[in-house]
Amino acid sequence: NYAARSVYKLKEMDKRFHIFKPGQTVLDLGAAPGSWTQFAGEKVGKQGRVLSVDLQSTKHSFADNITFLQADVFSDSPELLEAIEPLAPFDVIISDMAPKTTGIKFADQANSLELCQRAFEVARKYLKKGGNFAVKIFEGGEINDYRNEIRPHFGKIKNFKPHSSRAESKEIFIVALGFRGIEE
Ligand code: SAM
């Protein structure tokens, strides 16, 4: 039993792009209530590890290869760094982070973009060379600028709209495979 229906989106994404492999380490940003976390935990198996971060706590209990931390991705709290650093660099970083929607289209897009930018900042720092990055973004606004910003850092980049995403939903996913690493 998965914590949320969002799991179908990640399943579709993994089926199409083969994001996960057994034994990998995964960082899941915006993870509550935890369905992506559960799925990633299954895919990486007992030899793999998943670190999940969300502003919210979750009532769900997870398998032993999973650590769930309640934290803001914008904070540089010692607790967050202490959870990330022993597992870094990660093979996969996924972000399903979404802002609280305001109903004001431009504000929602801007808030979503800010979360995506933060996710990429985290990826630049903590993603392994060759690793995969997938991030939810609200369509419209600066999505092309964002794509252009991250494109040079990956071997391949695709937009993905899962069938399981509601038709009226403005969300799409950017899937970026094969991180080139950041030259200092
Ligand atoms: N992937 C999750 C699942 O399958 O259960 C669902 C994620 S939900 C659509 C989006 C999450 O992003 C919310 O739980 C929200 O608290 C989280 N979020 C938004 N801003 C955040 C931030 N600054 N730091 C951490 N999490 C954040």
mmCIF file of C-alpha atoms and ligand atoms in Angstrom:
data_model
loop_
_atom_site.group_PDB
_atom_site.id
_atom_site.type_symbol
_atom_site.label_atom_id
_atom_site.label_comp_id
_atom_site.label_asym_id
_atom_site.label_seq_id
_atom_site.Cartn_x
_atom_site.Cartn_y
_atom_site.Cartn_z
ATOM 1 C CA ASN A 1 0.000 0.000 0.000
ATOM 2 C CA TYR A 2 1.465 3.319 -1.086
ATOM 3 C CA ALA A 3 1.020 6.520 0.892
ATOM 4 C CA ALA A 4 -0.339 8.464 -2.099
ATOM 5 C CA ARG A 5 -1.506 8.115 -5.685
ATOM 6 C CA SER A 6 1.478 10.221 -6.773
ATOM 7 C CA VAL A 7 3.364 6.930 -6.872
ATOM 8 C CA TYR A 8 1.927 6.183 -10.322
ATOM 9 C CA LYS A 9 3.706 9.202 -11.771
ATOM 10 C CA LEU A 10 7.068 8.003 -10.539
ATOM 11 C CA LYS A 11 6.326 4.455 -11.697
ATOM 12 C CA GLU A 12 5.574 5.740 -15.196
ATOM 13 C CA MET A 13 8.691 7.860 -15.161
ATOM 14 C CA ASP A 14 10.861 4.954 -14.072
ATOM 15 C CA LYS A 15 9.316 2.661 -16.674
ATOM 16 C CA ARG A 16 10.138 5.156 -19.407
ATOM 17 C CA PHE A 17 13.554 6.390 -18.258
ATOM 18 C CA HIS A 18 14.950 3.629 -16.002
ATOM 19 C CA ILE A 19 15.846 6.072 -13.281
ATOM 20 C CA PHE A 20 16.611 3.595 -10.481
ATOM 21 C CA LYS A 21 18.878 0.577 -10.069
ATOM 22 C CA PRO A 22 19.404 -1.768 -7.116
ATOM 23 C CA GLY A 23 21.991 -0.614 -4.607
ATOM 24 C CA GLN A 24 21.678 3.101 -5.357
ATOM 25 C CA THR A 25 21.391 6.025 -2.983
ATOM 26 C CA VAL A 26 18.444 8.336 -3.577
ATOM 27 C CA LEU A 27 17.562 11.781 -2.250
ATOM 28 C CA ASP A 28 13.796 12.445 -2.342
ATOM 29 C CA LEU A 29 12.899 16.137 -1.924
ATOM 30 C CA GLY A 30 9.341 17.048 -0.958
ATOM 31 C CA ALA A 31 8.710 13.469 0.036
ATOM 32 C CA ALA A 32 5.634 13.539 2.298
ATOM 33 C CA PRO A 33 3.439 11.577 2.712
ATOM 34 C CA GLY A 34 5.932 9.182 1.179
ATOM 35 C CA SER A 35 4.768 7.196 -1.844
ATOM 36 C CA TRP A 36 7.782 8.129 -3.999
ATOM 37 C CA THR A 37 9.989 7.247 -1.068
ATOM 38 C CA GLN A 38 8.373 3.824 -0.761
ATOM 39 C CA PHE A 39 8.746 3.124 -4.479
ATOM 40 C CA ALA A 40 12.349 4.329 -4.598
ATOM 41 C CA GLY A 41 13.094 2.192 -1.524
ATOM 42 C CA GLU A 42 11.750 -0.880 -3.311
ATOM 43 C CA LYS A 43 13.684 -0.168 -6.482
ATOM 44 C CA VAL A 44 17.057 0.322 -4.781
ATOM 45 C CA GLY A 45 16.485 -2.638 -2.457
ATOM 46 C CA LYS A 46 18.225 -3.621 0.766
ATOM 47 C CA GLN A 47 21.663 -2.571 -0.474
ATOM 48 C CA GLY A 48 20.351 0.861 -1.444
ATOM 49 C CA ARG A 49 19.419 3.873 0.674
ATOM 50 C CA VAL A 50 16.781 6.585 0.421
ATOM 51 C CA LEU A 51 16.904 9.894 2.268
ATOM 52 C CA SER A 52 13.598 11.747 2.202
ATOM 53 C CA VAL A 53 13.060 15.365 3.164
ATOM 54 C CA ASP A 54 9.852 17.330 3.598
ATOM 55 C CA LEU A 55 8.530 20.350 5.489
ATOM 56 C CA GLN A 56 5.753 18.079 6.722
ATOM 57 C CA SER A 57 6.044 15.013 8.858
ATOM 58 C CA THR A 58 4.403 11.767 7.774
ATOM 59 C CA LYS A 59 2.466 9.124 9.657
ATOM 60 C CA HIS A 60 3.896 6.461 7.415
ATOM 61 C CA SER A 61 6.540 4.050 8.607
ATOM 62 C CA PHE A 62 9.148 3.000 6.097
ATOM 63 C CA ALA A 63 11.469 0.085 5.400
ATOM 64 C CA ASP A 64 14.924 0.007 7.012
ATOM 65 C CA ASN A 65 16.720 1.391 3.975
ATOM 66 C CA ILE A 66 14.769 4.658 4.255
ATOM 67 C CA THR A 67 15.374 7.737 6.407
ATOM 68 C CA PHE A 68 12.688 10.406 6.560
ATOM 69 C CA LEU A 69 13.656 13.857 7.801
ATOM 70 C CA GLN A 70 11.312 16.760 8.453
ATOM 71 C CA ALA A 71 13.157 19.824 7.161
ATOM 72 C CA ASP A 72 12.949 22.762 4.793
ATOM 73 C CA VAL A 73 15.155 22.287 1.704
ATOM 74 C CA PHE A 74 16.029 25.979 1.907
ATOM 75 C CA SER A 75 17.511 25.621 5.365
ATOM 76 C CA ASP A 76 21.144 24.755 5.903
ATOM 77 C CA SER A 77 20.355 23.244 9.271
ATOM 78 C CA PRO A 78 23.036 20.981 10.764
ATOM 79 C CA GLU A 79 20.429 18.240 11.004
ATOM 80 C CA LEU A 80 19.837 18.332 7.249
ATOM 81 C CA LEU A 81 23.538 18.427 6.399
ATOM 82 C CA GLU A 82 24.277 15.601 8.829
ATOM 83 C CA ALA A 83 21.663 13.466 7.103
ATOM 84 C CA ILE A 84 22.816 14.309 3.572
ATOM 85 C CA GLU A 85 26.584 14.239 3.844
ATOM 86 C CA PRO A 86 27.188 10.607 4.867
ATOM 87 C CA LEU A 87 25.088 9.412 1.911
ATOM 88 C CA ALA A 88 26.327 11.888 -0.693
ATOM 89 C CA PRO A 89 26.972 11.854 -3.557
ATOM 90 C CA PHE A 90 23.580 10.408 -4.536
ATOM 91 C CA ASP A 91 22.927 8.325 -7.643
ATOM 92 C CA VAL A 92 19.475 9.829 -8.016
ATOM 93 C CA ILE A 93 17.838 13.033 -6.811
ATOM 94 C CA ILE A 94 14.076 13.392 -7.284
ATOM 95 C CA SER A 95 11.885 16.342 -6.381
ATOM 96 C CA ASP A 96 8.103 16.281 -6.291
ATOM 97 C CA MET A 97 8.138 19.511 -4.261
ATOM 98 C CA ALA A 98 5.153 21.750 -4.765
ATOM 99 C CA PRO A 99 4.330 25.106 -3.228
ATOM 100 C CA LYS A 100 1.065 25.746 -1.433
ATOM 101 C CA THR A 101 -1.010 26.967 -4.371
ATOM 102 C CA THR A 102 -2.467 30.449 -4.120
ATOM 103 C CA GLY A 103 -4.800 30.305 -7.123
ATOM 104 C CA ILE A 104 -2.773 33.154 -8.611
ATOM 105 C CA LYS A 105 -1.161 31.577 -11.642
ATOM 106 C CA PHE A 106 1.979 33.702 -11.745
ATOM 107 C CA ALA A 107 2.627 33.353 -8.044
ATOM 108 C CA ASP A 108 2.215 29.566 -8.193
ATOM 109 C CA GLN A 109 4.582 29.312 -11.160
ATOM 110 C CA ALA A 110 7.159 31.516 -9.475
ATOM 111 C CA ASN A 111 6.995 29.513 -6.253
ATOM 112 C CA SER A 112 7.299 26.228 -8.118
ATOM 113 C CA LEU A 113 10.288 27.554 -10.054
ATOM 114 C CA GLU A 114 12.007 28.575 -6.842
ATOM 115 C CA LEU A 115 11.646 25.030 -5.512
ATOM 116 C CA CYS A 116 13.035 23.645 -8.788
ATOM 117 C CA GLN A 117 15.985 25.991 -8.621
ATOM 118 C CA ARG A 118 16.697 24.889 -5.090
ATOM 119 C CA ALA A 119 16.431 21.236 -6.150
ATOM 120 C CA PHE A 120 19.021 21.836 -8.869
ATOM 121 C CA GLU A 121 21.296 23.660 -6.435
ATOM 122 C CA VAL A 122 21.146 20.592 -4.222
ATOM 123 C CA ALA A 123 21.785 18.343 -7.234
ATOM 124 C CA ARG A 124 24.846 20.334 -8.317
ATOM 125 C CA LYS A 125 26.290 19.810 -4.897
ATOM 126 C CA TYR A 126 25.247 16.273 -4.092
ATOM 127 C CA LEU A 127 24.526 14.367 -7.321
ATOM 128 C CA LYS A 128 27.054 11.762 -8.436
ATOM 129 C CA LYS A 129 28.630 12.060 -11.869
ATOM 130 C CA GLY A 130 26.433 9.989 -14.194
ATOM 131 C CA GLY A 131 23.492 10.371 -11.804
ATOM 132 C CA ASN A 132 19.852 11.133 -12.613
ATOM 133 C CA PHE A 133 17.689 14.081 -11.605
ATOM 134 C CA ALA A 134 13.906 14.415 -11.948
ATOM 135 C CA VAL A 135 11.969 17.470 -10.892
ATOM 136 C CA LYS A 136 8.343 18.581 -10.928
ATOM 137 C CA ILE A 137 7.669 21.994 -12.426
ATOM 138 C CA PHE A 138 4.494 23.980 -13.176
ATOM 139 C CA GLU A 139 4.065 24.615 -16.891
ATOM 140 C CA GLY A 140 4.347 28.121 -18.243
ATOM 141 C CA GLY A 141 6.509 30.875 -16.900
ATOM 142 C CA GLU A 142 10.240 30.362 -17.044
ATOM 143 C CA ILE A 143 10.256 26.626 -17.594
ATOM 144 C CA ASN A 144 12.346 26.939 -20.762
ATOM 145 C CA ASP A 145 14.935 29.070 -19.015
ATOM 146 C CA TYR A 146 15.140 26.493 -16.273
ATOM 147 C CA ARG A 147 15.573 23.682 -18.786
ATOM 148 C CA ASN A 148 18.258 25.625 -20.598
ATOM 149 C CA GLU A 149 20.045 26.227 -17.335
ATOM 150 C CA ILE A 150 20.275 22.559 -16.431
ATOM 151 C CA ARG A 151 20.633 21.057 -19.924
ATOM 152 C CA PRO A 152 24.426 21.531 -20.296
ATOM 153 C CA HIS A 153 24.982 19.589 -17.086
ATOM 154 C CA PHE A 154 23.322 16.351 -18.258
ATOM 155 C CA GLY A 155 23.711 13.879 -21.099
ATOM 156 C CA LYS A 156 19.994 13.885 -21.860
ATOM 157 C CA ILE A 157 16.973 15.907 -20.775
ATOM 158 C CA LYS A 158 13.261 15.338 -21.406
ATOM 159 C CA ASN A 159 9.914 16.790 -20.420
ATOM 160 C CA PHE A 160 7.510 14.160 -19.165
ATOM 161 C CA LYS A 161 3.770 14.398 -18.533
ATOM 162 C CA PRO A 162 2.596 11.187 -16.852
ATOM 163 C CA HIS A 163 -0.808 9.786 -17.887
ATOM 164 C CA SER A 164 -1.577 9.497 -14.204
ATOM 165 C CA SER A 165 -1.194 13.253 -13.786
ATOM 166 C CA ARG A 166 -4.669 14.841 -13.903
ATOM 167 C CA ALA A 167 -5.352 16.373 -17.319
ATOM 168 C CA GLU A 168 -6.078 19.792 -15.821
ATOM 169 C CA SER A 169 -2.932 19.719 -13.732
ATOM 170 C CA LYS A 170 -0.239 22.179 -14.738
ATOM 171 C CA GLU A 171 2.546 19.954 -13.533
ATOM 172 C CA ILE A 172 5.120 18.322 -15.736
ATOM 173 C CA PHE A 173 8.392 16.628 -14.892
ATOM 174 C CA ILE A 174 11.823 17.379 -16.231
ATOM 175 C CA VAL A 175 13.901 14.232 -16.331
ATOM 176 C CA ALA A 176 17.648 14.818 -16.644
ATOM 177 C CA LEU A 177 19.879 11.785 -17.058
ATOM 178 C CA GLY A 178 23.634 11.356 -16.852
ATOM 179 C CA PHE A 179 24.907 14.242 -14.724
ATOM 180 C CA ARG A 180 28.177 15.536 -16.122
ATOM 181 C CA GLY A 181 29.387 16.866 -12.813
ATOM 182 C CA ILE A 182 30.250 20.478 -12.214
ATOM 183 C CA GLU A 183 33.707 21.673 -13.181
ATOM 184 C CA GLU A 184 35.126 23.797 -10.407
HETATM 185 N N1 SAM B 1 6.099 12.670 -3.675
HETATM 186 C C1 SAM B 1 5.232 12.718 -2.495
HETATM 187 C C2 SAM B 1 4.590 11.372 -2.338
HETATM 188 O O1 SAM B 1 4.622 10.597 -3.301
HETATM 189 O O2 SAM B 1 4.073 11.053 -1.252
HETATM 190 C C3 SAM B 1 4.204 13.829 -2.618
HETATM 191 C C4 SAM B 1 4.838 15.216 -2.530
HETATM 192 S S1 SAM B 1 3.704 16.558 -2.412
HETATM 193 C C5 SAM B 1 3.017 16.626 -4.021
HETATM 194 C C6 SAM B 1 4.726 17.986 -2.361
HETATM 195 C C7 SAM B 1 5.491 18.168 -1.070
HETATM 196 O O3 SAM B 1 6.477 19.206 -1.218
HETATM 197 C C8 SAM B 1 4.615 18.580 0.115
HETATM 198 O O4 SAM B 1 4.578 17.545 1.055
HETATM 199 C C9 SAM B 1 5.337 19.826 0.671
HETATM 200 O O5 SAM B 1 5.383 19.876 2.076
HETATM 201 C C10 SAM B 1 6.742 19.665 0.087
HETATM 202 N N2 SAM B 1 7.512 20.918 0.110
HETATM 203 C C11 SAM B 1 7.144 22.125 -0.372
HETATM 204 N N3 SAM B 1 8.086 23.051 -0.105
HETATM 205 C C12 SAM B 1 9.096 22.401 0.565
HETATM 206 C C13 SAM B 1 10.337 22.827 1.134
HETATM 207 N N4 SAM B 1 10.720 24.113 1.080
HETATM 208 N N5 SAM B 1 11.118 21.907 1.753
HETATM 209 C C14 SAM B 1 10.711 20.611 1.831
HETATM 210 N N6 SAM B 1 9.543 20.164 1.315
HETATM 211 C C15 SAM B 1 8.738 21.043 0.700
#
